[in-house]
């Protein structure tokens, strides 16, 4: 092997052995920080929505499209509605991480003054989800002897669909019936899904349907423009909102559906729970941040019941607000995400504090690396001084033959000549070789003196 190559390999080995432990420590700290902070979010997440033709399903598709641009696949789980969504969220085996939940749909009420301790958090309220009660005009004439249904108390004797058990409407409508003194036997309740219920309504086999949904739902849009079908004007909307904190009075403005045909022909008062985005408390913070940003993009514009910027909001929440959502409502989109790809901005955002801490630990430790490297290289030279000292001591004692000592010096010099050190340390190497020559000169001088004495 050429000398220069051997020297390079030896120097590389010294460098690796000196800096290796330091590099392994740094890598270990980085790995520990990466494992603990989990800066990279899962690439797939499951969102529970609602019936296929409902607003939850429509919004779920919008969320999936928005997050797909950031490399996150949103799997949509079709359900019967808010009540089933809550059951899925509370079931660890369901695989559902987030869900749309209607205000007032949860039957579990915490004690007064306490928050819900079920391991769920809210990412914000998203939109008003009015209670739509559509009824047939001919049913009102037949059952009430009048053209309009005036209030919920007049529903006695009607055939009303309140949705399947998994939706949030049965619990909501039950509370409203209780407030109006209506008992289970006062009317015929049906529990069909939205689409089958609308078919039954249009066929005249039931008198009314009730469901909670955003106006973007195709069924709402269709029924608002269907001849012979009316929407209940809730004259007591303000009173309901005072009695039930999760309800808000909202107004469907005249002509908002169709200005040209003046649909609806008058303002309609409604009561509306607020739809929320609810998630597991251990949802990855980066995903929580992305979903809140998606909520701003999807629900932030003006609509039938809100002005631009009203949603998403931290108001009207029934679960504690997630830390990442609170951070977003306070500071907006993280600064780095405005200029960098999501994955890189998230990595820096979640790792920078750990990196600073690791650097603060490693900087003091790094000061011992250069002296350690210096010691390793010089020890390759200095360890031969022990053998040189033994030869010199033997020379002074006169116990060994001078010829033998000279032979040991020659062997030592030959070995030292093959020592490979960086150029910055050759001064120590040449100093050792000069000391070997010094001892050799003494040995040769002693041999000359002895030869002279013997000749004399």
Short mmCIF file of N, CA and C in Angstrom, two decimals, residues 82-83 102-107 129-134 149 151-156 158-165 167-184 186-192 208-213 231-232 234 240 243-244 246-247 270-273:
data_model
loop_
_atom_site.label_atom_id
_atom_site.label_comp_id
_atom_site.label_asym_id
_atom_site.label_seq_id
_atom_site.Cartn_x
_atom_site.Cartn_y
_atom_site.Cartn_z
N UNK A 82 -74.23 12.84 13.66
CA UNK A 82 -73.39 13.28 14.77
C UNK A 82 -73.31 12.26 15.90
N UNK A 83 -74.42 11.64 16.25
CA UNK A 83 -74.42 10.69 17.37
C UNK A 83 -73.52 9.50 17.06
N UNK A 102 -72.57 17.68 15.70
CA UNK A 102 -73.58 18.73 15.85
C UNK A 102 -73.73 19.11 17.32
N UNK A 103 -73.80 20.41 17.59
CA UNK A 103 -74.01 20.86 18.95
C UNK A 103 -75.30 20.31 19.53
N UNK A 104 -75.24 19.85 20.78
CA UNK A 104 -76.42 19.28 21.42
C UNK A 104 -76.67 17.83 21.11
N UNK A 105 -75.81 17.21 20.28
CA UNK A 105 -76.03 15.81 19.90
C UNK A 105 -75.54 14.84 20.97
N UNK A 106 -74.65 15.29 21.85
CA UNK A 106 -74.09 14.39 22.85
C UNK A 106 -75.05 14.26 24.03
N UNK A 107 -75.35 13.03 24.38
CA UNK A 107 -76.25 12.78 25.51
C UNK A 107 -75.51 12.75 26.84
N UNK A 129 -75.77 25.02 11.83
CA UNK A 129 -76.42 23.84 11.26
C UNK A 129 -77.91 23.89 11.64
N UNK A 130 -78.68 24.71 10.93
CA UNK A 130 -80.07 24.94 11.35
C UNK A 130 -80.89 23.66 11.39
N UNK A 131 -81.87 23.68 12.26
CA UNK A 131 -82.87 22.62 12.28
C UNK A 131 -83.92 22.95 11.24
N UNK A 132 -83.92 22.14 10.18
CA UNK A 132 -84.87 22.35 9.08
C UNK A 132 -86.06 21.43 9.31
N UNK A 133 -87.23 22.00 9.39
CA UNK A 133 -88.43 21.19 9.50
C UNK A 133 -89.31 21.53 8.29
N UNK A 134 -89.24 20.65 7.30
CA UNK A 134 -90.04 20.81 6.08
C UNK A 134 -91.34 20.02 6.22
N UNK A 149 -97.91 25.72 9.32
CA UNK A 149 -97.57 25.20 10.65
C UNK A 149 -96.91 26.33 11.42
N UNK A 151 -95.95 26.40 14.97
CA UNK A 151 -94.96 26.08 16.00
C UNK A 151 -94.90 24.57 16.20
N UNK A 152 -93.91 24.15 16.98
CA UNK A 152 -93.72 22.72 17.19
C UNK A 152 -94.88 22.09 17.95
N UNK A 153 -95.54 22.86 18.78
CA UNK A 153 -96.65 22.30 19.54
C UNK A 153 -97.80 21.83 18.68
N UNK A 154 -97.89 22.29 17.44
CA UNK A 154 -98.98 21.90 16.54
C UNK A 154 -98.70 20.59 15.81
N UNK A 155 -97.56 19.94 16.12
CA UNK A 155 -97.22 18.70 15.42
C UNK A 155 -97.93 17.48 15.99
N UNK A 156 -98.70 17.64 17.01
CA UNK A 156 -99.42 16.49 17.57
C UNK A 156 -100.31 15.87 16.49
N UNK A 158 -99.16 14.33 13.83
CA UNK A 158 -98.47 14.32 12.53
C UNK A 158 -97.58 13.08 12.43
N UNK A 159 -97.22 12.76 11.17
CA UNK A 159 -96.20 11.75 10.90
C UNK A 159 -94.91 12.50 10.58
N UNK A 160 -93.95 12.41 11.53
CA UNK A 160 -92.72 13.20 11.43
C UNK A 160 -91.50 12.28 11.41
N UNK A 161 -90.63 12.52 10.45
CA UNK A 161 -89.37 11.77 10.41
C UNK A 161 -88.29 12.59 11.10
N UNK A 162 -87.60 11.99 12.09
CA UNK A 162 -86.56 12.69 12.83
C UNK A 162 -85.17 12.11 12.58
N UNK A 163 -85.07 11.22 11.63
CA UNK A 163 -83.76 10.69 11.27
C UNK A 163 -83.42 9.42 12.02
N UNK A 164 -82.41 8.70 11.54
CA UNK A 164 -82.01 7.43 12.16
C UNK A 164 -81.37 7.66 13.52
N UNK A 165 -81.26 6.62 14.34
CA UNK A 165 -80.70 6.76 15.69
C UNK A 165 -79.29 7.32 15.71
N UNK A 167 -78.02 9.75 14.04
CA UNK A 167 -77.91 11.18 13.77
C UNK A 167 -78.09 11.97 15.05
N UNK A 168 -77.80 13.28 14.98
CA UNK A 168 -77.93 14.11 16.17
C UNK A 168 -79.31 14.69 16.37
N UNK A 169 -80.18 14.55 15.37
CA UNK A 169 -81.50 15.19 15.43
C UNK A 169 -82.41 14.55 16.48
N UNK A 170 -82.48 13.22 16.64
CA UNK A 170 -83.40 12.67 17.64
C UNK A 170 -83.22 13.26 19.03
N UNK A 171 -81.95 13.39 19.46
CA UNK A 171 -81.72 13.98 20.78
C UNK A 171 -82.12 15.45 20.81
N UNK A 172 -81.80 16.19 19.73
CA UNK A 172 -82.14 17.60 19.67
C UNK A 172 -83.65 17.82 19.63
N UNK A 173 -84.34 17.10 18.76
CA UNK A 173 -85.78 17.29 18.64
C UNK A 173 -86.49 16.83 19.91
N UNK A 174 -85.91 15.81 20.57
CA UNK A 174 -86.50 15.35 21.82
C UNK A 174 -86.48 16.44 22.88
N UNK A 175 -85.38 17.20 22.96
CA UNK A 175 -85.31 18.30 23.92
C UNK A 175 -86.33 19.38 23.59
N UNK A 176 -86.47 19.68 22.32
CA UNK A 176 -87.42 20.72 21.92
C UNK A 176 -88.86 20.27 22.19
N UNK A 177 -89.16 19.00 21.92
CA UNK A 177 -90.50 18.47 22.21
C UNK A 177 -90.79 18.54 23.71
N UNK A 178 -89.79 18.18 24.50
CA UNK A 178 -89.97 18.22 25.95
C UNK A 178 -90.28 19.64 26.42
N UNK A 179 -89.60 20.63 25.82
CA UNK A 179 -89.86 22.02 26.19
C UNK A 179 -91.26 22.46 25.78
N UNK A 180 -91.82 21.80 24.75
CA UNK A 180 -93.16 22.15 24.28
C UNK A 180 -94.25 21.25 24.88
N UNK A 181 -93.86 20.37 25.78
CA UNK A 181 -94.84 19.49 26.41
C UNK A 181 -95.35 18.39 25.52
N UNK A 182 -94.60 18.01 24.47
CA UNK A 182 -95.02 16.95 23.56
C UNK A 182 -94.41 15.64 24.04
N UNK A 183 -95.23 14.62 24.15
CA UNK A 183 -94.76 13.30 24.58
C UNK A 183 -94.64 12.37 23.37
N UNK A 184 -93.98 11.22 23.60
CA UNK A 184 -93.70 10.30 22.50
C UNK A 184 -94.97 9.86 21.78
N UNK A 186 -97.68 11.47 21.27
CA UNK A 186 -98.52 12.54 20.70
C UNK A 186 -98.42 12.62 19.18
N UNK A 187 -97.41 12.00 18.59
CA UNK A 187 -97.26 12.01 17.14
C UNK A 187 -96.53 10.75 16.71
N UNK A 188 -96.58 10.47 15.42
CA UNK A 188 -95.95 9.27 14.87
C UNK A 188 -94.55 9.62 14.39
N UNK A 189 -93.54 9.06 15.06
CA UNK A 189 -92.15 9.37 14.72
C UNK A 189 -91.58 8.28 13.81
N UNK A 190 -90.91 8.71 12.76
CA UNK A 190 -90.25 7.81 11.82
C UNK A 190 -88.75 8.07 11.89
N UNK A 191 -87.97 7.05 11.61
CA UNK A 191 -86.51 7.15 11.75
C UNK A 191 -85.81 6.70 10.47
N UNK A 192 -86.18 7.29 9.38
CA UNK A 192 -85.57 7.00 8.09
C UNK A 192 -84.38 7.93 7.85
N UNK A 208 -94.00 15.41 7.53
CA UNK A 208 -92.90 16.36 7.73
C UNK A 208 -91.60 15.61 7.98
N UNK A 209 -90.49 16.29 7.71
CA UNK A 209 -89.17 15.76 8.00
C UNK A 209 -88.38 16.82 8.76
N UNK A 210 -87.59 16.37 9.70
CA UNK A 210 -86.74 17.29 10.46
C UNK A 210 -85.31 16.79 10.40
N UNK A 211 -84.38 17.65 10.06
CA UNK A 211 -82.97 17.30 10.09
C UNK A 211 -82.16 18.58 10.26
N UNK A 212 -80.98 18.42 10.79
CA UNK A 212 -80.06 19.54 10.97
C UNK A 212 -78.96 19.43 9.93
N UNK A 213 -78.76 20.51 9.20
CA UNK A 213 -77.77 20.47 8.14
C UNK A 213 -77.43 21.89 7.71
N UNK A 231 -91.18 25.44 4.83
CA UNK A 231 -90.21 25.38 5.92
C UNK A 231 -90.80 26.07 7.13
N UNK A 232 -90.73 25.42 8.29
CA UNK A 232 -91.27 25.99 9.51
C UNK A 232 -90.52 27.26 9.90
N UNK A 234 -89.64 29.45 12.81
CA UNK A 234 -89.60 29.29 14.26
C UNK A 234 -89.69 30.67 14.90
N UNK A 240 -85.80 29.81 22.35
CA UNK A 240 -85.10 28.51 22.34
C UNK A 240 -83.61 28.70 22.63
N UNK A 243 -82.91 29.18 26.26
CA UNK A 243 -83.13 27.99 27.08
C UNK A 243 -82.09 26.92 26.82
N UNK A 244 -81.61 26.84 25.57
CA UNK A 244 -80.62 25.82 25.20
C UNK A 244 -79.36 26.54 24.71
N UNK A 246 -76.65 25.64 23.41
CA UNK A 246 -76.02 25.18 22.17
C UNK A 246 -76.78 25.61 20.92
N UNK A 247 -77.91 26.32 21.10
CA UNK A 247 -78.71 26.80 19.97
C UNK A 247 -78.50 28.29 19.76
N UNK A 270 -85.03 30.58 12.24
CA UNK A 270 -84.66 29.20 12.52
C UNK A 270 -83.82 29.16 13.80
N UNK A 271 -83.71 27.98 14.37
CA UNK A 271 -82.75 27.74 15.45
C UNK A 271 -81.66 26.83 14.90
N UNK A 272 -80.44 27.08 15.35
CA UNK A 272 -79.32 26.34 14.76
C UNK A 272 -78.29 25.95 15.81
N UNK A 273 -78.05 24.66 15.99
CA UNK A 273 -76.84 24.26 16.72
C UNK A 273 -75.62 24.56 15.86
#
